Amino acid sequence: MSRIHKTTPAEDGFFMPSEAAPQDEIWMAWPERPDNWRNGAKPAQAAFTALAAAICEVTPVSMAVSAAQYETARRSLPEAVRVVEMSTNDAWMRDIGPTYVIDGKGRRRGIQWEFNAWGGLVDGLYFPWDRDDQVAGKICEIQRDDSYRAGFVLEGGAIHSDGDGTIYTNEECLLHPSRNPDLSRDEIEARLKACLGARKVIWLPRGLHEDETNGHIDNLIHVARPGEILLSWCDDENDPQHAISQEALAFLAGQTDAAGRALTVHKLHIPGPLYLSAAEAAGIDPSDDMSREAGRRLAASYANFLITNGRVVFPLLDPARDMEAREVLQSVFPQHEIVGVATREILLGGGNIHCVTQQVPTA
Ligand code: KQY
């Protein structure tokens, strides 16, 4: 059995590596619930399959699947994908999987955050969430990795690491009363540093417009490398995203990272704006807590991509903007292969490629 340590990762010399560091595995979970994925989740399953296929060419993929969907998933997914029966409440592996830390000397451990479906009984997106909350521990067991229990609520999509001592997050999400109402900002920051082996936490103000996770950072920015950030951008002054992006740019311009670097910001224009169509809305079962009415603005962003072993896998969302996004990504990652995957069906569920993947870094 893998061991749960009572110390903190920082005390033990562990830190969260950059997403660009070598990876042994990408974990995903198979979409199924009909109140989030339209038409019995069939279109979403096709998108997850295409995504897994794009990733498994460079990094092994494991897919957590319910017993009921095991046969379907096994038949749909490429043979190279490992299909593992595991109960979940939905399919957001970034948020329910372990966040991994390494010590740079050949050891790797997972962090099990507490998960409350992005807001628990205050403004969470579904109930129950108990199966999701168990996923990080189960993955650490399967990977035979030791772990830590963080003891506070956090989702993997609420943090980015530059691998060099800096964590990026935002106030809208981590200070939201639905996460850790008894912890102050300073206490949360101290816990982030202790869990992620970081020296500095950069708190942006807000997340992407209409993001139902209370504004996860992984939908607004991505960290290309220490000191270099990709920021979701919007030129249209009449779009609410414009003010959010301007605010973030001005904020980042005044920051230095843990190593004292000024930050270079690359603008990545958002797709659309994109909206949920009437036909799409009609295919989604009613939910008490997730708003899926026709005409709703989708929280669409190209920053929600995955860096995996020399490849950047990014969402194709809008023919008018996809090529521009690819060019920006190629200029920021000149040594990486840029691969697009059509992910509107993942976007309809409230997130994108980064949200549905979680990396296991090489120890
Ligand atoms: O942004 C993420 N990391 C997850 C999105 C969850 C949406 C739930 N409907």
XYZ file of N, CA, C and O in Angstrom, residues 97-170:
296
model
N -7.981 14.504 -9.473
C -6.771 13.685 -9.410
C -5.756 14.286 -8.457
O -5.904 15.414 -7.988
N -4.692 13.524 -8.155
C -3.644 14.069 -7.284
C -2.802 15.098 -8.028
O -2.539 14.934 -9.216
N -2.398 16.147 -7.333
C -1.382 17.059 -7.863
C -0.045 16.489 -7.425
O 0.183 16.263 -6.227
N 0.838 16.249 -8.373
C 2.096 15.590 -8.029
C 3.219 16.567 -7.703
O 3.322 17.639 -8.306
N 4.039 16.152 -6.745
C 5.259 16.878 -6.411
C 6.440 15.904 -6.536
O 6.261 14.698 -6.402
N 7.618 16.440 -6.824
C 8.833 15.616 -6.926
C 9.910 16.259 -6.046
O 9.772 17.422 -5.635
N 10.983 15.491 -5.779
C 12.045 16.090 -4.953
C 13.328 16.346 -5.752
O 14.327 16.780 -5.192
N 13.274 16.067 -7.078
C 14.466 16.301 -7.898
C 15.556 15.275 -7.652
O 16.641 15.365 -8.224
N 15.290 14.283 -6.783
C 16.296 13.242 -6.498
C 15.703 11.863 -6.774
O 16.110 10.875 -6.171
N 14.671 11.829 -7.588
C 14.123 10.533 -7.994
C 12.879 10.099 -7.244
O 12.395 8.988 -7.440
N 12.328 10.985 -6.387
C 11.098 10.588 -5.675
C 9.915 11.447 -6.111
O 10.077 12.628 -6.442
N 8.718 10.838 -6.050
C 7.488 11.493 -6.478
C 6.397 11.169 -5.469
O 6.310 10.035 -4.995
N 5.599 12.136 -5.116
C 4.457 11.904 -4.221
C 3.248 12.689 -4.731
O 3.406 13.745 -5.347
N 2.051 12.180 -4.396
C 0.828 12.869 -4.793
C 0.271 13.705 -3.646
O 0.516 13.402 -2.477
N -0.478 14.730 -3.987
C -1.219 15.493 -2.971
C -2.699 15.230 -3.194
O -3.213 15.378 -4.303
N -3.359 14.828 -2.109
C -4.809 14.642 -2.156
C -5.450 15.888 -1.557
O -5.422 16.093 -0.348
N -5.992 16.746 -2.424
C -6.756 17.901 -1.931
C -8.123 17.407 -1.480
O -8.548 16.307 -1.843
N -8.849 18.229 -0.755
C -10.272 17.925 -0.528
C -11.059 18.486 -1.706
O -10.783 19.591 -2.169
N -12.024 17.714 -2.179
C -12.816 18.147 -3.332
C -14.267 18.317 -2.916
O -14.833 17.435 -2.269
N -14.897 19.468 -3.262
C -16.312 19.669 -2.911
C -17.155 20.155 -4.103
O -18.110 20.907 -3.910
N -16.776 19.660 -5.295
C -17.561 19.951 -6.512
C -17.670 21.449 -6.790
O -18.718 21.952 -7.158
N -16.561 22.148 -6.558
C -16.444 23.586 -6.858
C -17.406 24.433 -6.028
O -17.977 25.414 -6.531
N -17.548 24.080 -4.772
C -18.331 24.971 -3.917
C -19.251 24.304 -2.917
O -20.002 24.999 -2.215
N -19.218 22.983 -2.831
C -20.000 22.284 -1.802
C -21.454 22.675 -1.819
O -22.070 22.867 -2.873
N -22.028 22.835 -0.627
C -23.451 23.158 -0.536
C -23.697 24.656 -0.734
O -24.846 25.096 -0.791
N -22.627 25.447 -0.850
C -22.800 26.890 -1.093
C -23.140 27.144 -2.558
O -24.202 27.666 -2.880
N -22.227 26.756 -3.448
C -22.528 26.931 -4.873
C -21.873 25.840 -5.711
O -21.445 26.077 -6.843
N -21.770 24.643 -5.132
C -21.193 23.513 -5.876
C -22.057 23.147 -7.072
O -23.221 23.555 -7.181
N -21.479 22.345 -7.971
C -22.159 22.062 -9.239
C -22.914 20.751 -9.233
O -23.718 20.502 -10.133
N -22.638 19.890 -8.248
C -23.461 18.697 -8.071
C -23.262 18.123 -6.676
O -22.309 18.460 -5.974
N -24.200 17.275 -6.299
C -24.138 16.541 -5.043
C -24.639 15.134 -5.327
O -25.652 15.003 -6.040
N -24.030 14.084 -4.835
C -22.820 14.070 -4.024
C -21.552 14.189 -4.876
O -21.614 14.095 -6.100
N -20.431 14.337 -4.173
C -19.132 14.392 -4.844
C -18.140 13.436 -4.173
O -16.943 13.529 -4.371
N -18.675 12.505 -3.394
C -17.805 11.625 -2.600
C -16.904 10.729 -3.445
O -15.754 10.469 -3.084
N -17.395 10.254 -4.588
C -16.544 9.390 -5.431
C -15.387 10.199 -6.013
O -14.255 9.730 -6.084
N -15.693 11.412 -6.453
C -14.621 12.287 -6.959
C -13.562 12.527 -5.885
O -12.364 12.550 -6.174
N -14.030 12.706 -4.654
C -13.099 13.026 -3.563
C -12.132 11.869 -3.284
O -11.057 12.081 -2.732
N -12.522 10.651 -3.685
C -11.657 9.493 -3.437
C -10.644 9.244 -4.559
O -9.734 8.414 -4.409
N -10.822 9.934 -5.679
C -10.040 9.581 -6.872
C -8.533 9.793 -6.663
O -7.724 8.944 -7.051
N -8.138 10.892 -6.046
C -6.698 11.166 -5.899
C -6.011 10.042 -5.124
O -4.932 9.562 -5.506
N -6.643 9.594 -4.052
C -6.053 8.504 -3.259
C -5.973 7.206 -4.055
O -4.979 6.474 -3.981
N -7.015 6.932 -4.828
C -7.014 5.695 -5.624
C -5.910 5.726 -6.674
O -5.242 4.717 -6.923
N -5.718 6.885 -7.294
C -4.672 6.972 -8.324
C -3.287 6.811 -7.703
O -2.429 6.115 -8.245
N -3.075 7.414 -6.535
C -1.774 7.240 -5.875
C -1.522 5.758 -5.586
O -0.398 5.263 -5.731
N -2.573 5.042 -5.177
C -2.411 3.602 -4.923
C -2.047 2.867 -6.208
O -1.132 2.039 -6.228
N -2.778 3.172 -7.294
C -2.513 2.460 -8.557
C -1.103 2.763 -9.049
O -0.395 1.888 -9.543
N -0.696 4.026 -8.885
C 0.648 4.416 -9.321
C 1.726 3.951 -8.329
O 2.904 4.121 -8.596
N 1.294 3.400 -7.177
C 2.221 3.004 -6.094
C 3.048 4.191 -5.616
O 4.242 4.080 -5.361
N 2.401 5.344 -5.550
C 3.073 6.543 -5.077
C 2.582 6.911 -3.679
O 1.376 6.862 -3.411
N 3.501 7.286 -2.806
C 3.120 7.853 -1.510
C 2.391 9.181 -1.743
O 2.498 9.783 -2.817
N 1.703 9.642 -0.690
C 0.951 10.889 -0.869
C 0.848 11.671 0.438
O 1.295 11.220 1.496
N 0.266 12.839 0.325
C -0.067 13.713 1.456
C -1.547 14.045 1.367
O -2.073 14.200 0.262
N -2.199 14.207 2.522
C -3.554 14.775 2.519
C -3.426 16.248 2.875
O -2.957 16.599 3.965
N -3.862 17.120 1.974
C -3.657 18.557 2.172
C -4.516 19.097 3.308
O -4.127 20.041 4.000
N -5.720 18.550 3.477
C -6.578 18.994 4.580
C -7.315 20.295 4.302
O -7.816 20.931 5.229
N -7.380 20.710 3.063
C -8.221 21.856 2.715
C -8.705 21.703 1.273
O -8.184 20.887 0.505
N -9.734 22.486 0.937
C -10.391 22.330 -0.363
C -9.605 23.064 -1.445
O -9.285 24.254 -1.303
N -9.319 22.344 -2.499
C -8.646 22.970 -3.641
C -8.810 22.041 -4.839
O -8.878 20.830 -4.672
N -8.891 22.611 -6.034
C -8.904 21.808 -7.247
C -7.634 22.109 -8.031
O -7.146 23.239 -8.024
N -7.161 21.094 -8.748
C -5.929 21.271 -9.529
C -6.018 22.392 -10.550
O -5.007 23.015 -10.884
N -7.241 22.686 -11.029
C -7.403 23.755 -12.016
C -7.275 25.143 -11.415
O -7.264 26.142 -12.141
N -7.160 25.212 -10.089
C -7.063 26.510 -9.416
C -5.622 26.958 -9.212
O -5.381 28.016 -8.617
N -4.667 26.140 -9.691
C -3.252 26.499 -9.512
C -2.453 26.204 -10.782
O -2.778 25.291 -11.529
N -1.428 26.999 -10.999
C -0.394 26.688 -11.987
C 0.947 26.843 -11.278
O 1.104 27.749 -10.443
N 1.912 26.012 -11.662
C 3.260 26.115 -11.094
C 4.252 26.386 -12.218
O 4.123 25.818 -13.309
N 5.262 27.217 -11.939
C 6.316 27.396 -12.948
C 7.458 26.412 -12.721
O 8.438 26.409 -13.467
N 7.359 25.600 -11.658
C 8.393 24.607 -11.382
C 9.644 25.206 -10.773
O 10.619 24.510 -10.512
N 9.617 26.509 -10.555
C 10.801 27.196 -10.039
C 10.427 28.095 -8.859
O 10.970 29.183 -8.700
N 9.433 27.629 -8.087
C 9.128 28.328 -6.845
C 7.923 29.237 -6.870
O 7.570 29.825 -5.841
N 7.276 29.373 -8.047
C 6.140 30.301 -8.138
C 4.847 29.538 -8.433
O 4.810 28.706 -9.343
N 3.806 29.869 -7.676
C 2.464 29.340 -7.916
C 1.571 30.503 -8.336
O 1.615 31.585 -7.730
N 0.775 30.276 -9.371
C -0.201 31.266 -9.831
C -1.594 30.774 -9.450
O -1.945 29.617 -9.684
N -2.385 31.665 -8.856
C -3.766 31.343 -8.544
C -4.569 32.633 -8.633
O -4.076 33.639 -9.124
N -5.828 32.605 -8.165
C -6.555 33.877 -8.131
C -7.476 33.980 -6.921
O -7.832 32.975 -6.292
